Amino acid sequence: MAMWPLSDILLVQLLIMLSPACFLEAQTSYSTAQNYYPSWTNNLSIPARGFDSYQMILLSEYWSFACGFYSKDQENDSFYFAVVSLNQTYAGAIVNFTLQHVIWLANENKPVGRNATLKLLPEGNLVLRDADGALVWSTNTSNMSVAGIKMMETGMLVLQDHNNKTVWQSFSNTAHVSTSWTNNDPISAMPFNLFKIIMMHGAGFYCGFLSKDRNSFYFAIWKKKSEYSGDDDPEALWLANRNRPVGENATLQFLPDGDLVLRDADGAFVWSTNTSNMSVAGMRMMETGNLELQDHNNKIVWQSFSNTAHVSALWTNNDPISAMPYNLYKIFMMHGAPFSCGFHSKDRNSFYFAIWKQSEVSGDDVPEALWLANRNRPVGENATLHFLPDGDLVLRDADGTFVWSTNTSSMSVAGMRMMETGNLELYDVNNKTVWNSFDHPSDVLLLGNKLVAGQKLVASVSKTNRSEGVFSLSVILQGLFASYQATAPQKYFKFSVLGGIDSLQLSHDESSGNLALLIMSASPDEPNTMLTSTIKYSATAYMKFDPDGHLRIYDGNMIDGVDLLTDMSACDYPTACGNYGLCLNGQCSCPAGFARANTTNDQGNYNCWQMSPTTCENPKSHSLLPLEDVYYFNYVDPEAAVLKGTDMKSCKDACLKNCSCNAALFQYYFNDSHGNCFLPSPVLTLTGDGKERNSYHSNAFIKTSNDGENGSAFTSTINPTSSINPKIIAGSTIGAILVMSLIGGLCIMVWRKKRDLEEGMEDLNQLSGMPMRFTYQELRVATWDFEKKLGGGGFGSVFEGILENGEKIAVKRLDALGQGQKEFLAEVKSIGSIHHVSLARLIGFCADKLHTLLVYEFMCCGSLDKWIFCREPLLHPLDFQTRRNIIMDVAKGLAYLHEECRQRIVHLDIKPQNILLDENLHAKISDFGLSKLIDRDQSQVVTTMRGTPGYLAPELFSSVITEKADVYSFGIVVMEVVCGKKNLDRSQPAECMHLLPILMKRAQEDQLIDMVDNSSEDMQLHRLEAAEMMRVAIWCLQSDHTRRPSMSTVVKVLEGTMGVEADLDYCLQNATTMAAIRREAELGSTATLLPSLLSGPR
């Protein structure tokens, strides 16, 4: 926050009488800061009244704190320069303040009278003088370049220099030995004050004397209550003398020998840190809320919250900290990360042994629990957690009833520790972990926490009820499955990878800089897979399986998470519209014979109830309400079919004959004489959104009672009227005619477009040299009904398959229709007839009215980017010769496209992700979705800009395209392959984000060998040859596209029959290039300008 100039201050001096019983209008003219040399005088008339008075000088940003002159006696003769906390109430547009607490006094032992002055001197000293000019107090900050004074929202008053660096603060977060504090000064004598602050950290944590009844005080740690809290008092996080409170005049002394000692008013010993003779140098309040004693080497010798505990420790949920009416959690252990564990509650009644992050943001002051031991069986007050001598950690309720344990008795357990990852571990005498919370997940996956095959996350019942709910996310060898748990689980999401799934964990997608779910293959021969989120990587992030069945990513500073499964719509989830609800475009309605319930389900969603329920007493009165083209959420469990290969009538009969059946679902591909029949129980959300996204047809039949009138298939939201106005009839008739005319015109347009597309499909059969054309059924069989997904992007997903001849294939199922299909036809005609060893081979395609698929040869080693960027443990660094061969393969493939085809083909999206490797690490170019055809008699074409940020040639920003755009992209790829680094890495500082300027500088300094990948010993052995390849890259990266070589020339240089041009321009960043880089930064790191439509397997 910038400090305000004098011109923004309307009033500097204003006396406001404040007390718990006095409300006055807020003055918004108060500043949070001053950056000139002001003076304030305590000389305004104060009437003799029976309550405290306060003259505000500065307010914090959100009006939580203020500083100024304060007096507490009735005569108002003794004043203090003080910081106070304020309570705000609103009366219309007027804000009223009441004083809550005095939290700091500058002159606590030497009050001043009327006409005293507080002045910020030009040399930077803040000085308080009495009316006679006698010095009372100062900050002693002369000659420290002080620029201004600021009231912080934490309650801290600070002096700052011109760089906004704090040079003085009212509360330090450190203290040195030989310091003493006493609970007897005016701040504790106030009738409404319950605490005295000794130390403060800017993150909002305090330590000092704390009381809840003004009689019993504790040396405690607490944090500032947030603005949306209804409580006036702070919430204690730790108490030193929890079982032995002290009274007024108690002292806390930091002795010269390093011991911190608390004594009562009579000098009786109460508590100490027992740190004498440990070379203690000071005490520090940490941003995590931990109070530490440190030695001269800044090593921690004592801390309020340890991250370890030993056997025989006992914690009870019954001491003063839990008895406070506003406290909802009690910390046992803490790690500076800052993870804590202890008793946790949201309602003061039900407590859990839990792990949470102390800094976690949520809708209230209680941090979100990230792991719960006893989530299905909460305990009450006086519950105990006992670390038994035999090594078992046992939780019992107040009556001694067993609730939960780690089952680690007789495992030689020596201790417990809270890890920086948020993992709670029990370890043995050899320091080996014998139990940890990560192995027993609840509904959250933290960074570093693996969910292995056989484990699952179970969502909570609701946001307020953390017991296990109806949704589970399971990892098994066959895949990752999300299910609604019923008598028979109903799956709504599945994800499979080649070789099966070993585990999954939250990770960092380096290519985008975002958080991702890394799915590890169980086979060392198969690649891992990432589901990338839209949230940038954060060390505070976690993944939560929420009560509504959504898998969301939270970055630790968010209240609402972001969906990870972005391909799923709202209607794909089983409880989106509750039982029997119909979901269409995210909106809910009820079928005929059903009405919306007054209550919602546990996830807060829509529910429908049957107005005339069916019973088993009169089955002959049952009938089925048909719902054509209605699907069952995103139901993905074909094995759950009750009848397979049956017809629709048999499916309906099966439901009518089964008394407990409430609905039948019939799914088929070609006609209703052969399909699968499902009888789900319970009946969850139905959807009308599935037709466009599914390859099969679906009809639903809901069992109803003939006792009620069903009418149309869905209930109407329009109420009939008792009489109809003739004008309404006339207007409706005219409107209907206009609407029908419009619909008719649209139908003709759609028919013509459909006809043109069908004619285009037929044209494919007439062309010679085209790849094989498959039927959709053939590809369904080849891909095991699209079971093994390799990845996805652009307009579709890629699946593994095997043809009848045993050849492995990669099938890309395109989701785009309409204009996308027209482009598909044009590109199949052109790309389908070209063949080269360095191009991914298009084996065939499928194109009919409903389906558009491409069949490519299978490339088992995946894309080049994971070999040069990701550094996966199973992938060894590529040696120099392999990298050279890959570059040669790509160069030959581009030379073929540019110079040997009937029409020149400009790829326009050359990047490591589009370069695939076979089992011998030979490279092949894939993904021609952005390619452009240029006739031989054309030198260039003008088209919309297309490509991927970081690889775009400068001239593309003027929409002029030649084959030299590919040459530029090739130069970027060569640079990345040789360096082993991304050319555009947004995780790096701004000066290191772009690799191109670094290359330019090294080239100008003749130090290209410094750019060679230093993670590979072989690359370093061949660094001179690698540096020569960098010169090839520089030639390809010339800003003037006419100076770049052709790809056939590049091939000759790589073969050694030609040399690199001697007169290269090393200034690779002219005005056009700089504009391109700025434009790329605006575009973002993941957005391909025209998403690839005709895409090879990734």
CSV table of N, CA and C in Angstrom, one decimal, residues 30 71 79 131 146 225 228 314 339 355 357 444 452 488 674 693-694 725 836 847 851 935 966 985 1082:
chain,number,residue,atom,x,y,z
A,30,TYR,N,-9.5,9.5,7.7
A,30,TYR,CA,-8.2,9.1,8.3
A,30,TYR,C,-7.4,8.3,7.3
A,71,SER,N,-7.0,7.6,26.7
A,71,SER,CA,-7.0,7.8,28.1
A,71,SER,C,-8.1,6.9,28.7
A,79,PHE,N,-2.8,10.3,29.5
A,79,PHE,CA,-2.9,9.9,28.1
A,79,PHE,C,-1.7,9.0,27.7
A,131,ALA,N,3.3,18.3,27.7
A,131,ALA,CA,2.9,19.7,27.4
A,131,ALA,C,4.1,20.7,27.6
A,146,VAL,N,13.9,7.3,7.4
A,146,VAL,CA,12.5,7.0,7.5
A,146,VAL,C,11.7,8.0,6.6
A,225,LYS,N,-8.2,-12.4,14.7
A,225,LYS,CA,-9.4,-12.8,14.2
A,225,LYS,C,-9.7,-12.1,12.9
A,228,TYR,N,-14.4,-11.4,9.1
A,228,TYR,CA,-15.8,-12.0,9.0
A,228,TYR,C,-16.1,-12.9,10.3
A,314,LEU,N,0.7,-37.8,26.2
A,314,LEU,CA,-0.8,-37.8,26.3
A,314,LEU,C,-1.3,-36.4,26.0
A,339,PHE,N,2.4,-27.2,8.6
A,339,PHE,CA,1.4,-28.2,8.9
A,339,PHE,C,1.3,-28.5,10.4
A,355,ILE,N,-5.0,-33.3,10.6
A,355,ILE,CA,-3.9,-32.6,10.1
A,355,ILE,C,-4.4,-31.4,9.2
A,357,LYS,N,-3.3,-27.1,7.5
A,357,LYS,CA,-2.4,-26.1,7.3
A,357,LYS,C,-2.8,-24.9,8.1
A,444,VAL,N,-8.2,-36.1,0.5
A,444,VAL,CA,-7.3,-35.1,0.0
A,444,VAL,C,-6.0,-35.7,-0.3
A,452,VAL,N,-1.5,-45.2,-4.3
A,452,VAL,CA,-1.0,-46.4,-5.1
A,452,VAL,C,-2.2,-47.3,-5.4
A,488,ALA,N,-24.6,-51.5,-6.0
A,488,ALA,CA,-23.6,-51.8,-7.0
A,488,ALA,C,-23.0,-50.5,-7.4
A,674,HIS,N,-30.4,-54.7,-30.7
A,674,HIS,CA,-29.1,-55.3,-30.2
A,674,HIS,C,-28.4,-54.2,-29.3
A,693,ARG,N,-21.9,-36.4,-27.5
A,693,ARG,CA,-20.6,-36.8,-27.0
A,693,ARG,C,-20.4,-38.3,-27.0
A,694,ASN,N,-21.5,-39.0,-27.1
A,694,ASN,CA,-21.3,-40.5,-27.1
A,694,ASN,C,-21.5,-41.1,-28.4
A,725,ASN,N,-56.5,-14.0,-23.6
A,725,ASN,CA,-56.8,-12.8,-24.4
A,725,ASN,C,-56.7,-13.0,-25.9
A,836,HIS,N,6.6,-40.7,-46.1
A,836,HIS,CA,8.1,-40.5,-45.9
A,836,HIS,C,8.5,-41.1,-44.6
A,847,ALA,N,-14.8,-42.0,-41.5
A,847,ALA,CA,-15.6,-40.8,-41.7
A,847,ALA,C,-17.0,-41.2,-42.1
A,851,HIS,N,-19.2,-40.1,-36.9
A,851,HIS,CA,-17.8,-40.3,-36.3
A,851,HIS,C,-16.8,-39.9,-37.3
A,935,ASP,N,0.8,-23.7,-53.4
A,935,ASP,CA,1.0,-24.1,-54.7
A,935,ASP,C,2.4,-23.8,-55.1
A,966,ASP,N,8.6,-22.8,-40.9
A,966,ASP,CA,9.0,-24.1,-40.4
A,966,ASP,C,10.5,-24.1,-40.1
A,985,ASP,N,10.2,-20.7,-20.9
A,985,ASP,CA,9.9,-21.4,-19.6
A,985,ASP,C,9.4,-20.3,-18.6
A,1082,GLU,N,1.7,-12.6,-24.2
A,1082,GLU,CA,0.2,-12.3,-24.0
A,1082,GLU,C,-0.6,-13.5,-24.3
